[in-house]
mmCIF file of C-alpha atoms in Angstrom:
data_model
loop_
_atom_site.group_PDB
_atom_site.id
_atom_site.type_symbol
_atom_site.label_atom_id
_atom_site.label_comp_id
_atom_site.label_asym_id
_atom_site.label_seq_id
_atom_site.Cartn_x
_atom_site.Cartn_y
_atom_site.Cartn_z
ATOM 1 C CA UNK A 1 9.023 1.108 17.661
ATOM 2 C CA UNK A 2 11.066 0.535 14.115
ATOM 3 C CA UNK A 3 11.303 -2.234 11.003
ATOM 4 C CA UNK A 4 13.950 -3.727 13.526
ATOM 5 C CA UNK A 5 11.307 -4.060 16.282
ATOM 6 C CA UNK A 6 8.930 -6.112 13.336
ATOM 7 C CA UNK A 7 11.595 -7.621 12.508
ATOM 8 C CA UNK A 8 12.243 -9.091 15.792
ATOM 9 C CA UNK A 9 8.721 -10.063 15.715
ATOM 10 C CA UNK A 10 8.599 -12.141 13.052
ATOM 11 C CA UNK A 11 9.745 -16.133 13.190
ATOM 12 C CA UNK A 12 12.192 -18.334 12.096
ATOM 13 C CA UNK A 13 9.721 -20.644 9.749
ATOM 14 C CA UNK A 14 9.163 -17.322 8.031
ATOM 15 C CA UNK A 15 12.760 -15.719 8.173
ATOM 16 C CA UNK A 16 12.574 -14.834 4.699
ATOM 17 C CA UNK A 17 10.484 -11.996 5.247
ATOM 18 C CA UNK A 18 12.990 -10.834 7.223
ATOM 19 C CA UNK A 19 15.364 -10.419 4.194
ATOM 20 C CA UNK A 20 12.251 -9.545 1.633
ATOM 21 C CA UNK A 21 11.712 -6.506 4.303
ATOM 22 C CA UNK A 22 14.988 -5.216 3.598
ATOM 23 C CA UNK A 23 15.811 -5.744 0.599
ATOM 24 C CA UNK A 24 12.650 -3.566 0.314
ATOM 25 C CA UNK A 25 13.273 -1.064 2.427
ATOM 26 C CA UNK A 26 17.303 -0.780 2.212
ATOM 27 C CA UNK A 27 17.427 -1.993 -1.565
ATOM 28 C CA UNK A 28 14.680 0.028 -3.098
ATOM 29 C CA UNK A 29 15.497 2.525 -5.452
ATOM 30 C CA UNK A 30 12.363 4.856 -5.049
ATOM 31 C CA UNK A 31 12.494 8.297 -2.746
ATOM 32 C CA UNK A 32 12.416 8.356 0.194
ATOM 33 C CA UNK A 33 8.621 9.734 0.369
ATOM 34 C CA UNK A 34 7.839 7.204 -2.524
ATOM 35 C CA UNK A 35 9.506 4.378 -0.359
ATOM 36 C CA UNK A 36 7.984 5.439 3.123
ATOM 37 C CA UNK A 37 4.354 6.210 1.855
ATOM 38 C CA UNK A 38 4.211 3.241 0.159
ATOM 39 C CA UNK A 39 5.330 1.589 2.987
ATOM 40 C CA UNK A 40 3.036 3.525 5.172
ATOM 41 C CA UNK A 41 0.341 3.150 3.186
ATOM 42 C CA UNK A 42 0.666 -0.578 2.612
ATOM 43 C CA UNK A 43 0.778 -0.760 6.753
ATOM 44 C CA UNK A 44 -2.303 0.870 7.164
ATOM 45 C CA UNK A 45 -4.043 -1.485 4.209
ATOM 46 C CA UNK A 46 -3.309 -4.670 5.466
ATOM 47 C CA UNK A 47 -5.043 -4.187 9.062
ATOM 48 C CA UNK A 48 -2.469 -5.384 11.436
ATOM 49 C CA UNK A 49 -2.081 -3.120 14.502
ATOM 50 C CA UNK A 50 1.387 -4.682 15.090
ATOM 51 C CA UNK A 51 2.565 -3.664 11.272
ATOM 52 C CA UNK A 52 1.388 -0.111 11.660
ATOM 53 C CA UNK A 53 2.252 0.148 15.595
ATOM 54 C CA UNK A 54 5.669 -0.874 14.537
ATOM 55 C CA UNK A 55 6.199 1.151 10.775
ATOM 56 C CA UNK A 56 4.335 4.304 11.220
ATOM 57 C CA UNK A 57 6.682 5.837 13.667
ATOM 58 C CA UNK A 58 9.469 5.139 11.356
ATOM 59 C CA UNK A 59 7.317 7.128 8.444
ATOM 60 C CA UNK A 60 6.641 9.859 10.946
ATOM 61 C CA UNK A 61 10.259 10.774 10.349
ATOM 62 C CA UNK A 62 10.727 10.041 7.161
ATOM 63 C CA UNK A 63 7.785 11.582 5.807
ATOM 64 C CA UNK A 64 6.776 15.138 5.791
ATOM 65 C CA UNK A 65 3.434 15.781 7.953
ATOM 66 C CA UNK A 66 1.802 16.494 4.184
ATOM 67 C CA UNK A 67 3.238 13.445 2.881
ATOM 68 C CA UNK A 68 2.145 11.045 6.215
ATOM 69 C CA UNK A 69 -1.138 12.186 5.839
ATOM 70 C CA UNK A 70 -1.574 11.912 2.320
ATOM 71 C CA UNK A 71 0.186 7.562 2.283
ATOM 72 C CA UNK A 72 -2.730 7.273 4.754
ATOM 73 C CA UNK A 73 -5.442 9.060 2.981
ATOM 74 C CA UNK A 74 -4.352 7.112 -0.256
ATOM 75 C CA UNK A 75 -4.975 3.725 2.352
ATOM 76 C CA UNK A 76 -8.540 5.309 3.198
ATOM 77 C CA UNK A 77 -9.318 6.110 -0.464
ATOM 78 C CA UNK A 78 -8.163 2.808 -2.167
ATOM 79 C CA UNK A 79 -10.713 0.945 0.982
ATOM 80 C CA UNK A 80 -13.574 2.489 -1.046
ATOM 81 C CA UNK A 81 -12.195 2.377 -4.471
ATOM 82 C CA UNK A 82 -11.030 -1.049 -4.217
ATOM 83 C CA UNK A 83 -14.301 -2.565 -2.739
ATOM 84 C CA UNK A 84 -16.727 -0.081 -5.534
ATOM 85 C CA UNK A 85 -14.449 -0.965 -8.583
ATOM 86 C CA UNK A 86 -14.228 -4.963 -7.819
ATOM 87 C CA UNK A 87 -17.461 -5.502 -7.359
ATOM 88 C CA UNK A 88 -18.778 -3.121 -10.179
ATOM 89 C CA UNK A 89 -16.461 -5.534 -11.980
ATOM 90 C CA UNK A 90 -17.239 -8.792 -10.935
ATOM 91 C CA UNK A 91 -20.742 -8.664 -11.081
ATOM 92 C CA UNK A 92 -21.830 -9.796 -14.179
ATOM 93 C CA UNK A 93 -24.527 -7.553 -14.757
ATOM 94 C CA UNK A 94 -22.830 -4.255 -17.052
ATOM 95 C CA UNK A 95 -25.690 -1.734 -16.152
ATOM 96 C CA UNK A 96 -23.838 -1.226 -12.733
ATOM 97 C CA UNK A 97 -21.228 0.215 -14.958
ATOM 98 C CA UNK A 98 -22.864 3.289 -16.065
ATOM 99 C CA UNK A 99 -24.716 4.355 -12.752
ATOM 100 C CA UNK A 100 -23.154 7.613 -11.230
ATOM 101 C CA UNK A 101 -20.912 5.930 -8.037
ATOM 102 C CA UNK A 102 -21.815 8.694 -5.833
ATOM 103 C CA UNK A 103 -18.905 8.518 -3.491
ATOM 104 C CA UNK A 104 -16.612 11.491 -2.067
ATOM 105 C CA UNK A 105 -13.330 11.055 -3.367
ATOM 106 C CA UNK A 106 -11.965 14.868 -2.951
ATOM 107 C CA UNK A 107 -8.302 14.299 -1.727
ATOM 108 C CA UNK A 108 -7.730 12.039 -4.954
ATOM 109 C CA UNK A 109 -8.053 15.511 -6.727
ATOM 110 C CA UNK A 110 -5.661 17.334 -4.730
ATOM 111 C CA UNK A 111 -3.605 14.745 -2.545
ATOM 112 C CA UNK A 112 -1.393 17.641 -1.182
ATOM 113 C CA UNK A 113 2.052 16.164 -2.459
ATOM 114 C CA UNK A 114 3.252 15.183 -5.901
ATOM 115 C CA UNK A 115 0.515 13.199 -8.248
ATOM 116 C CA UNK A 116 2.701 10.382 -8.687
ATOM 117 C CA UNK A 117 3.403 9.337 -5.592
ATOM 118 C CA UNK A 118 -0.336 9.124 -4.567
ATOM 119 C CA UNK A 119 -0.924 7.250 -7.501
ATOM 120 C CA UNK A 120 2.070 4.900 -6.169
ATOM 121 C CA UNK A 121 0.822 4.397 -2.733
ATOM 122 C CA UNK A 122 -3.094 3.856 -4.385
ATOM 123 C CA UNK A 123 -1.602 1.514 -6.478
ATOM 124 C CA UNK A 124 0.016 -0.646 -4.057
ATOM 125 C CA UNK A 125 -2.977 -0.470 -1.774
ATOM 126 C CA UNK A 126 -5.062 -1.357 -4.562
ATOM 127 C CA UNK A 127 -2.720 -5.105 -5.035
ATOM 128 C CA UNK A 128 -3.497 -5.829 -1.076
ATOM 129 C CA UNK A 129 -7.013 -5.299 -1.693
ATOM 130 C CA UNK A 130 -7.061 -7.189 -5.025
ATOM 131 C CA UNK A 131 -8.865 -4.636 -7.369
ATOM 132 C CA UNK A 132 -7.534 -5.421 -10.750
ATOM 133 C CA UNK A 133 -9.338 -2.177 -12.418
ATOM 134 C CA UNK A 134 -8.038 0.181 -9.798
ATOM 135 C CA UNK A 135 -4.338 -1.762 -10.711
ATOM 136 C CA UNK A 136 -4.674 -1.338 -14.113
ATOM 137 C CA UNK A 137 -6.046 2.806 -13.692
ATOM 138 C CA UNK A 138 -3.350 3.645 -11.447
ATOM 139 C CA UNK A 139 -0.559 1.376 -13.428
ATOM 140 C CA UNK A 140 -1.249 2.968 -16.455
ATOM 141 C CA UNK A 141 -1.360 6.202 -14.714
ATOM 142 C CA UNK A 142 2.602 5.697 -13.337
ATOM 143 C CA UNK A 143 3.201 4.613 -16.702
ATOM 144 C CA UNK A 144 2.417 7.812 -18.440
ATOM 145 C CA UNK A 145 4.258 9.753 -15.723
ATOM 146 C CA UNK A 146 7.121 8.344 -16.718
ATOM 147 C CA UNK A 147 7.663 5.594 -14.102
ATOM 148 C CA UNK A 148 9.200 2.616 -15.483
ATOM 149 C CA UNK A 149 8.060 -0.767 -15.097
ATOM 150 C CA UNK A 150 11.259 -1.452 -12.097
ATOM 151 C CA UNK A 151 9.530 1.069 -10.669
ATOM 152 C CA UNK A 152 5.931 0.046 -10.301
ATOM 153 C CA UNK A 153 6.835 -3.473 -9.357
ATOM 154 C CA UNK A 154 8.944 -2.058 -6.157
ATOM 155 C CA UNK A 155 5.748 -0.479 -5.018
ATOM 156 C CA UNK A 156 4.198 -4.046 -5.336
ATOM 157 C CA UNK A 157 6.837 -5.813 -3.960
ATOM 158 C CA UNK A 158 6.747 -3.461 -0.494
ATOM 159 C CA UNK A 159 2.823 -4.249 -1.062
ATOM 160 C CA UNK A 160 3.702 -8.420 -0.576
ATOM 161 C CA UNK A 161 5.929 -8.285 2.019
ATOM 162 C CA UNK A 162 4.186 -5.831 4.049
ATOM 163 C CA UNK A 163 1.286 -8.193 3.515
ATOM 164 C CA UNK A 164 2.959 -10.934 4.869
ATOM 165 C CA UNK A 165 4.387 -9.928 6.993
ATOM 166 C CA UNK A 166 1.202 -8.410 8.485
ATOM 167 C CA UNK A 167 -0.528 -12.026 8.325
ATOM 168 C CA UNK A 168 2.208 -13.727 9.919
ATOM 169 C CA UNK A 169 3.284 -11.389 13.002
ATOM 170 C CA UNK A 170 -0.355 -11.484 13.282
ATOM 171 C CA UNK A 171 -1.121 -15.028 13.773
ATOM 172 C CA UNK A 172 2.007 -15.087 15.618
ATOM 173 C CA UNK A 173 0.491 -13.032 18.071
ATOM 174 C CA UNK A 174 -2.504 -15.454 18.496
ATOM 175 C CA UNK A 175 -0.251 -18.193 20.015
ATOM 176 C CA UNK A 176 -0.832 -20.597 17.465
#
């Protein structure tokens, strides 16, 4: 159960994904907590049992218990927020925007880790879940916290690669 095991599951027709996985993990300028929190949060968001089974144990060795929990919390909360806000945004009736959400999100107020790291993980998950409103909100918070565009891009590169790997290995598991 590791990054190498996951790469071994990627078929030859998608060999660029192996290189991309190496690039986003080994070539990242993110801190270890930012990197592995992003990897874990996006692995949860991708909903691929194979990806999660291979990456979660490695993330656990790289993260504190608090950061491991917070990364999973980011994925869980963005699953709610991304659907809610994407739907509110896509509806043609602007009246929905003034209604109270009434959804509990306490972990966002106190994630148990550096708020910027939690924002980065939430941003990456929002990229997978394609919530434009959430992406803009998190990107603005990250930029206000002093992160550069290159750092923000690292998060969505990780999201893109983890998503592509999940799609590919899950399809291969069906023996198509």
